[in-house]
Structures are given as C-alpha cells and as structure tokens.
Coordinates of C-alpha atoms in Angstrom, one line a residue:
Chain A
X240 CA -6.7 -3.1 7.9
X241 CA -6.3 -0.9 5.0
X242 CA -4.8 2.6 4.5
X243 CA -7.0 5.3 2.6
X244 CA -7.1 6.1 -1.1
X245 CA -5.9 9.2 0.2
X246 CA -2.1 8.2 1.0
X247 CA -1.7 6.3 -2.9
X248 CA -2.9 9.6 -4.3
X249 CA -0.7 11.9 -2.1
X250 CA 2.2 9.9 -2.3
X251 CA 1.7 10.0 -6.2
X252 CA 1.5 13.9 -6.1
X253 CA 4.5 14.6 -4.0
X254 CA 6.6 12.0 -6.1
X255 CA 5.2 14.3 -9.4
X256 CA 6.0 17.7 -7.3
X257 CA 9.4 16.1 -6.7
X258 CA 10.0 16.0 -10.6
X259 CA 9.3 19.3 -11.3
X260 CA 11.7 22.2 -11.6
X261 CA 12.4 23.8 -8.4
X262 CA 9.5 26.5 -7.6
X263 CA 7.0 25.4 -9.9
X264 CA 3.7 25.9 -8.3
X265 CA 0.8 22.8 -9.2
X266 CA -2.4 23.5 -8.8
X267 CA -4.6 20.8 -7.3
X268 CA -6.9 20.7 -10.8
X269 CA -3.7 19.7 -13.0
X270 CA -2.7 17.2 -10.2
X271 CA -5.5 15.6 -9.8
X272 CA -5.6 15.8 -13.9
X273 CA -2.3 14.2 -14.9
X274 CA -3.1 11.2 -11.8
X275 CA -6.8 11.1 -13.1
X276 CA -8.4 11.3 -9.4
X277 CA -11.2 13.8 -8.1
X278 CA -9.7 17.1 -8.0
X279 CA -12.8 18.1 -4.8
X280 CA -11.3 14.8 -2.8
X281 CA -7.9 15.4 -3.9
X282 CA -8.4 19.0 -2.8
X283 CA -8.8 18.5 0.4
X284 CA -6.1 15.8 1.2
X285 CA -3.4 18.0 -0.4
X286 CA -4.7 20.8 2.4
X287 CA -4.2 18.1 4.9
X288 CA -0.5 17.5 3.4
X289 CA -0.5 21.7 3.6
X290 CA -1.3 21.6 7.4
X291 CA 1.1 19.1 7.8
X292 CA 4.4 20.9 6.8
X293 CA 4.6 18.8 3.7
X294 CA 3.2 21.5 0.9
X295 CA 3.2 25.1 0.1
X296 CA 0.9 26.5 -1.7
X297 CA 0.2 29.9 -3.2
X298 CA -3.2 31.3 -4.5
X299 CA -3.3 33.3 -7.6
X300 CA -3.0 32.6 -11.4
X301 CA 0.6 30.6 -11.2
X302 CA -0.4 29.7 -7.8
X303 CA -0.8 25.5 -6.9
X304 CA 1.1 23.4 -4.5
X305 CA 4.8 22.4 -4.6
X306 CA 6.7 20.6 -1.5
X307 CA 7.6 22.9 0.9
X308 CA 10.9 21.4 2.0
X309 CA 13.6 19.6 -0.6
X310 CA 12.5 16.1 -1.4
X311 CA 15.0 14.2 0.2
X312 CA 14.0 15.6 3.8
X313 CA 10.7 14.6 3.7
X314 CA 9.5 10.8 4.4
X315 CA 7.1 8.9 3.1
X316 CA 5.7 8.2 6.8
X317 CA 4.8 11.9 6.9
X318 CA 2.6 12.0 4.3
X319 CA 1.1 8.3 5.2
X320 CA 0.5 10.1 8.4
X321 CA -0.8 13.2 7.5
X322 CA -3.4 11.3 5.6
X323 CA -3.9 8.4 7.9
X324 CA -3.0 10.3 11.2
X325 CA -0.6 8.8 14.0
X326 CA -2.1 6.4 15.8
X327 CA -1.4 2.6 16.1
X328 CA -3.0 0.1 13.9
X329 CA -4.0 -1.3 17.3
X330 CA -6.1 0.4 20.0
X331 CA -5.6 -1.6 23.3
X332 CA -8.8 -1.7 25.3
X333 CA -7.0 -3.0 28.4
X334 CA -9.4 -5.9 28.0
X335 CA -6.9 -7.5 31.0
X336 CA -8.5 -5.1 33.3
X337 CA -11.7 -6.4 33.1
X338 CA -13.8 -9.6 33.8
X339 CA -13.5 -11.5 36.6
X340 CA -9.6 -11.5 37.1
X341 CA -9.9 -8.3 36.3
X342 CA -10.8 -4.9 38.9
X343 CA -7.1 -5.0 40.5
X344 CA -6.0 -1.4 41.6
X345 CA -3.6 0.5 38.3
X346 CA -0.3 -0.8 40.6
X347 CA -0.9 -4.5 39.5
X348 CA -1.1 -3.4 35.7
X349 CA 2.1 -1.3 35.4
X350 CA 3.6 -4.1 33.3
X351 CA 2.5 -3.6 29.5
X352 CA 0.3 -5.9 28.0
X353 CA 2.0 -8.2 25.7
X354 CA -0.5 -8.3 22.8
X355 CA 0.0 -4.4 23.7
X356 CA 3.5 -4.3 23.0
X357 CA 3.5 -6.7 20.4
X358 CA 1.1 -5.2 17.9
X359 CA 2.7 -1.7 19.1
X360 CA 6.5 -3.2 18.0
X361 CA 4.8 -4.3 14.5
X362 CA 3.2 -1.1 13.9
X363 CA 6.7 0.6 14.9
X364 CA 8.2 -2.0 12.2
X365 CA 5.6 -0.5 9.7
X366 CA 6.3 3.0 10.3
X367 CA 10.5 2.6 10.5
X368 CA 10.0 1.6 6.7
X369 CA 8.0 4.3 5.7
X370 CA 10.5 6.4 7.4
X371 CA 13.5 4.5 5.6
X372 CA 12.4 6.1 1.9
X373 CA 12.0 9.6 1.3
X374 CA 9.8 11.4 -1.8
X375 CA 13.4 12.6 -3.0
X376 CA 14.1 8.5 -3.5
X377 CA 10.6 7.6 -4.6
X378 CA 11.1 10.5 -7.9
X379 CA 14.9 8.6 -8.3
X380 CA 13.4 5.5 -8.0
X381 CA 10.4 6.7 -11.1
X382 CA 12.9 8.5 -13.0
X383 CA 15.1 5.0 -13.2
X384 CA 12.2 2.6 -13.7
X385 CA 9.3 4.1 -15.4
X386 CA 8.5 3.6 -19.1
X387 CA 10.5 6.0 -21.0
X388 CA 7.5 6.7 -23.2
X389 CA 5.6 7.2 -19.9
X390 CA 8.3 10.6 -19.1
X391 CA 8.2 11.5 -22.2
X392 CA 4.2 11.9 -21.9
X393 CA 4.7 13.4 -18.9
X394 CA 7.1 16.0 -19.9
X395 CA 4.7 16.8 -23.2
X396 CA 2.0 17.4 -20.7
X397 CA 3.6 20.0 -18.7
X398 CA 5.1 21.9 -21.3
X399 CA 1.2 21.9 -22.8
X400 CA -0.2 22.9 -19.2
X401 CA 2.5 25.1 -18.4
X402 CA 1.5 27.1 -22.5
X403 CA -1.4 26.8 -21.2
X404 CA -1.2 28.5 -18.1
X405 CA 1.0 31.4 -19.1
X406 CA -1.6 32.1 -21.8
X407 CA -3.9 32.5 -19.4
X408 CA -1.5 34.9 -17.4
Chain B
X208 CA -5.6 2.7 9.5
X209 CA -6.7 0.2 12.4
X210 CA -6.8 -3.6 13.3
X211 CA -10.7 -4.6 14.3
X212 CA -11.2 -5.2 17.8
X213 CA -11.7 -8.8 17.0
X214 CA -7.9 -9.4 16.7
X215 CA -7.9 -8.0 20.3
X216 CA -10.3 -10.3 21.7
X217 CA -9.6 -13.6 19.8
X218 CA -5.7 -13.3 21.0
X219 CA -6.7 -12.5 24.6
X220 CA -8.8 -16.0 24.3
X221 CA -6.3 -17.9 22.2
X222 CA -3.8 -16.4 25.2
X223 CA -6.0 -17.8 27.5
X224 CA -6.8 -20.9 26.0
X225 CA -3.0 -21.7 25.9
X226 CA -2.8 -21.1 29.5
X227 CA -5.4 -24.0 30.2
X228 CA -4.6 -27.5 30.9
X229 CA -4.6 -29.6 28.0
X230 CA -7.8 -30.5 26.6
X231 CA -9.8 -28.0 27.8
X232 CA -12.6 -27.1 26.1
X233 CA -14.1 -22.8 27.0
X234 CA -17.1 -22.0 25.4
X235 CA -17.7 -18.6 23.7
X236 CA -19.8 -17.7 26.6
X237 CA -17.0 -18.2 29.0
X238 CA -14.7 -16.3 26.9
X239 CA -17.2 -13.3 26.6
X240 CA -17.5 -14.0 30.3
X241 CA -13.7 -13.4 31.2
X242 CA -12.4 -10.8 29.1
X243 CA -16.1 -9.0 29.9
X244 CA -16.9 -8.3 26.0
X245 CA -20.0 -9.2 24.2
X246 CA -20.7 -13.1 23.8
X247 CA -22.9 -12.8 20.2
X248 CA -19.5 -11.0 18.4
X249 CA -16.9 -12.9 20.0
X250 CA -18.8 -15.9 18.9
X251 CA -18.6 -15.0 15.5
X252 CA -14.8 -14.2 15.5
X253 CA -14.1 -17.5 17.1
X254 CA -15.6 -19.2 14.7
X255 CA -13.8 -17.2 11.7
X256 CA -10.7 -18.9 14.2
X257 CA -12.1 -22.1 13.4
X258 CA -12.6 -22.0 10.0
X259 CA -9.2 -20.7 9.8
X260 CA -8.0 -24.6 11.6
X261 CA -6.8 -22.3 14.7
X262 CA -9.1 -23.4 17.2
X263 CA -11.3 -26.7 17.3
X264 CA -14.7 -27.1 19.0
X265 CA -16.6 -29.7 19.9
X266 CA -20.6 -28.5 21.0
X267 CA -22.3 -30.5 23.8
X268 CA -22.2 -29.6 27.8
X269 CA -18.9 -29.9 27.9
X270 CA -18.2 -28.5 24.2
X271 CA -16.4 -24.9 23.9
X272 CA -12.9 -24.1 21.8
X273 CA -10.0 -25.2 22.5
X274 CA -6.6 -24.3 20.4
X275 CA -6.0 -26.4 17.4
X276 CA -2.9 -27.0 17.4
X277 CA -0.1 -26.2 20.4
X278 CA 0.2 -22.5 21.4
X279 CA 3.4 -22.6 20.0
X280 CA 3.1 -23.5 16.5
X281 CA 0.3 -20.9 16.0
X282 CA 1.7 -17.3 15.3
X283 CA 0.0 -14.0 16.3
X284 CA 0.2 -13.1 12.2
X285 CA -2.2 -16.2 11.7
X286 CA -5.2 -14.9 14.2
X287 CA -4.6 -11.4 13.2
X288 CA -5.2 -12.8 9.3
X289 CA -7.8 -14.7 10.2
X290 CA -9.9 -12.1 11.7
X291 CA -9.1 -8.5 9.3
X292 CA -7.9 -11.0 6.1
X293 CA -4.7 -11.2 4.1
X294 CA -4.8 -8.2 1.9
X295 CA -2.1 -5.7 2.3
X296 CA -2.6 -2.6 4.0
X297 CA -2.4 -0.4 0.6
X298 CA -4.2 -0.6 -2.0
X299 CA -2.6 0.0 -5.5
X300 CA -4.9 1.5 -8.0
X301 CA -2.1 1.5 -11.0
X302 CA -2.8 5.4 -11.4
X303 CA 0.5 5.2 -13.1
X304 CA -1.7 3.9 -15.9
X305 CA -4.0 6.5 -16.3
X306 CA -4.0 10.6 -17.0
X307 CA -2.1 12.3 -19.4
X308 CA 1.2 10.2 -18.8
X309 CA -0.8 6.9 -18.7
X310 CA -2.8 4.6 -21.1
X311 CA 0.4 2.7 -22.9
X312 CA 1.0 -0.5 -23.4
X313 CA 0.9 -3.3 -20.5
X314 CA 4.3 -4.4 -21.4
X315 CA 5.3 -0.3 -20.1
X316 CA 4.6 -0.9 -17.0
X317 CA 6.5 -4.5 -16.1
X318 CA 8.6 -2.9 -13.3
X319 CA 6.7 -2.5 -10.5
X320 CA 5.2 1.1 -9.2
X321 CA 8.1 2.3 -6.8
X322 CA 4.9 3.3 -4.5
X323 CA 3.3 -0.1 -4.4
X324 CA 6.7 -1.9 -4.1
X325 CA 7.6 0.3 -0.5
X326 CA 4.0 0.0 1.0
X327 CA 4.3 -3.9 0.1
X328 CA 7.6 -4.2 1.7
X329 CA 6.2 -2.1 5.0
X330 CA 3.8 -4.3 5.1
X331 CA 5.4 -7.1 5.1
X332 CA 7.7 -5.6 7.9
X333 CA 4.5 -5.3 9.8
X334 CA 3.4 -9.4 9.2
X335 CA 7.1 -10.6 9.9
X336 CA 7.1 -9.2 13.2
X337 CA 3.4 -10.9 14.2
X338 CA 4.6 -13.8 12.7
X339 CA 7.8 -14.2 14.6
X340 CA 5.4 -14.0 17.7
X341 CA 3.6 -17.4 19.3
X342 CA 0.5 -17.8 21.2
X343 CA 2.9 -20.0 23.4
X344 CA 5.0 -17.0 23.4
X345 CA 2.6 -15.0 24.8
X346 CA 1.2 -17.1 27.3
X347 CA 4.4 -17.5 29.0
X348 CA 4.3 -13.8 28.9
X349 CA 1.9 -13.3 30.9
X350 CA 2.5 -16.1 32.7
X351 CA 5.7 -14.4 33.5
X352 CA 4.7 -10.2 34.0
X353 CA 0.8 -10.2 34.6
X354 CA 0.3 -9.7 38.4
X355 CA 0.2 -12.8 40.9
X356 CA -3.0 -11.0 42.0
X357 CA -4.8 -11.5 38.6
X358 CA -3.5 -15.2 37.7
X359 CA -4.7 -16.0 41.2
X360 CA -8.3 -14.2 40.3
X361 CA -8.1 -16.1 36.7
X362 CA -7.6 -19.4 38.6
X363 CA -10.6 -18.8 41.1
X364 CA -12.6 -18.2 38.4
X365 CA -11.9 -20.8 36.3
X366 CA -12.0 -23.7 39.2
X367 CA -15.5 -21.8 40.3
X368 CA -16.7 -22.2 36.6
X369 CA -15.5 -25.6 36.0
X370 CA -17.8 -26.7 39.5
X371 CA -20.7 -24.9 37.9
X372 CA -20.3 -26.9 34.7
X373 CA -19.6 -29.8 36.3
X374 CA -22.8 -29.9 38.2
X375 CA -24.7 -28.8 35.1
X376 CA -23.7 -31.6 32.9

C-alpha cells in the first residue's frame, strides 16, 4: 500500500505557501525549484490541489499559487486526498456472496462484512489523523524544528526570486 | 492508495480456516473453490502466508493449509503485512535536503521532517487498529452476524467436499 509521490510533494508546497507573507503568489516553476521536483508533474498535482479548494492561483507575471483559505483551516487529509482521492484502502468484493455458500437473496447480507468494517474502521483511523494536523501546524511545526541555517537559505532564496521577479515585471 | 486484493482473499480463508474443526487441512483449490476466486493467485498468496509462519501445510491427498497457530493469536495486521509488506504507506524522499534551502550538513537535519513524522504516526494509527483485530475475532464474527442461511450452505459444502475427498484418497 503506498501513497503517491504526489502527496510528499504537495504537502511540502503547501507547508512552503504557508510560510510566505500573506498574498504572495508562487508560481509552480519556483516551487517545484526550491523542493527540487519536476515542475511538468508538479504542475499538474498543484491543479489537482486547485480543483480541490486548496490553492488559488493567478496567471500573469506575479501570478503562481498560494492557499486559498488560511492555513490553519485546511487539513492535511485534504490535500492527501486531493492527490490520492477518497476511497478506502480497501475495496470489498463481497467475496461472501459468492461460492458455494454464497447466491443467498441481498436480505441475508444486510449485516456488514466484518473484514469490511474492519479494514473500513482502520482506514477511518488513518484519515482522523490526517485530519488531526492542519498545514497552519505543519509550517509551526517547520518553523520550530528546522535547521536554522536551512530558513535562513530559504529566506535568501526568496528575497533573490522575488528581485528576480519584479525585475522581470 | 489501496490494499491488494490478496489481503481480501487470504483473511476470508484464514476466517474460514478458523471456523474449521481442529486439524483440518483445505487445500488452495478448495479455498479458490469457496470464496469463487482464481485457484493459481490465491495459491501464491497462501503461500506468502506460509512463509510468513501463519498458515502450515502439509501436501499429500489429504494435505491443504491449515492456520499456524490458533485464530486468536494471529492478528489481521500480520496477514495484511504478509501479503502488501511492512513498509509504511508514505514514502519520505528527504526533499527537505535538496533545492535552494537544502544540501547542508546531515547533522541539520537530526529532528525529524514534520511531514514524515504525521504520515508515520497515521500510519501507525492504521496498523494499531488491524492489529488489535484476531482471526479468532473474526470468525466469531461471522459466526455470530453472517446469515443462518449461508453457515448452513458453508456446512453443506464442506461435509459434501470432505465425502468427495474421502473417497478419493
């Protein structure tokens, strides 16, 4: 069972976006620069964060993505699942159903299946924690635990980009 | 993200198995047989059960699997492993490390990514769960919610089968 390179990346980006000063607009290129990913696969997974409710974005020279709702408000389930969609880890074939003790009419089967309900109340275990931490607590979380030296690289690459960008204005 | 179908199969059988007198040997083409799915792949995940000291089987006419140990000292976590592994869910690719804000020493990065650290502890939300779960558990289960129509269908089928071997052997 694995989730998709997808959710690391996007999880990464909207912890960055979090960082930012309020209204600054990322474009996907610098993102997928500063986390040293493929900007074309990147792209496209921020457009599926973008359909989702999760980013804004505007077009244009300061145009990029930034969240489109306040940090705090926005879990990290939602972007696992705008990534990863919604369904279960587990995809019940009603296997019980079948086979020789199988064929009964739908009445016999209204009880759920327990492997059913079991893998479905791990999977609900899975997602409550995702829901538990926001984006706004994974950028408190960076800003109280990563290298010093780290921000401070961070912060001298945006003020070059952002030259950058306004030069090109 | 998804669980293989295996992991719905092999618990079905391992469900089955604990609801089997004592001793009881079902080969894989019996299994296949009941929960209707194909002999050749079920085959191979029983024996990944096996070699993961779940199930014992002994070849011969009246060889087949039986449970390893008793129903309830084998978890649901321990087929589910055995069948789609023991790696976590996400993968961490340290992107912390690289891009513009990346590339310092390793001694930078000794707390762990805030990221990595919430999809472990999800995950491990997800394996408690399965793990607090039996085979016994679930065969009373069913034992106690899966219609009196099917149990009686599963019995009929089992006696007619154990005949046909009988006379075989």
């Amino acid at each position: 069972m694995r989730m998709s390179k997808g959710v690391e990346w996007t999880v990464h980006c909207c912890t960055l976006l979090a960082a930012l000063p309020e209204g600054t607009n990322m474009p996907a290129a610098r993102l997928a620069e500063f986390h040293a990913v493929p900007a074309p696969y990147l792209t496209k997974h921020l457009q599926a964060l973008a359909r989702a409710g999760i980013l804004d974005s505007d077009s244009g020279p300061r145009g990029g993505f930034r969240l489109a709702r306040p940090a705090p408000e926005i879990t990290v389930l939602e972007v696992v699942e705008a990534i990863d969609g919604r369904e279960p880890a587990f995809t019940c074939t009603e296997i019980r159903r079948r086979g020789p003790a199988g064929g009964l009419a739908a009445s016999e089967y209204r009880k759920p299946c327990g492997i059913h309900a079991l893998m479905d109340s791990a999977d609900e275990a899975w997602r409550s924690e995702l829901a538990a931490t926001s984006i706004g607590d994974l950028a408190l979380y960076v800003a109280a635990t990563a290298s010093p030296k780290a921000i401070g690289r961070a912060a001298a690459w945006f003020q070059q980009i952002s030259v950058r960008e306004s030069k090109t204005s």
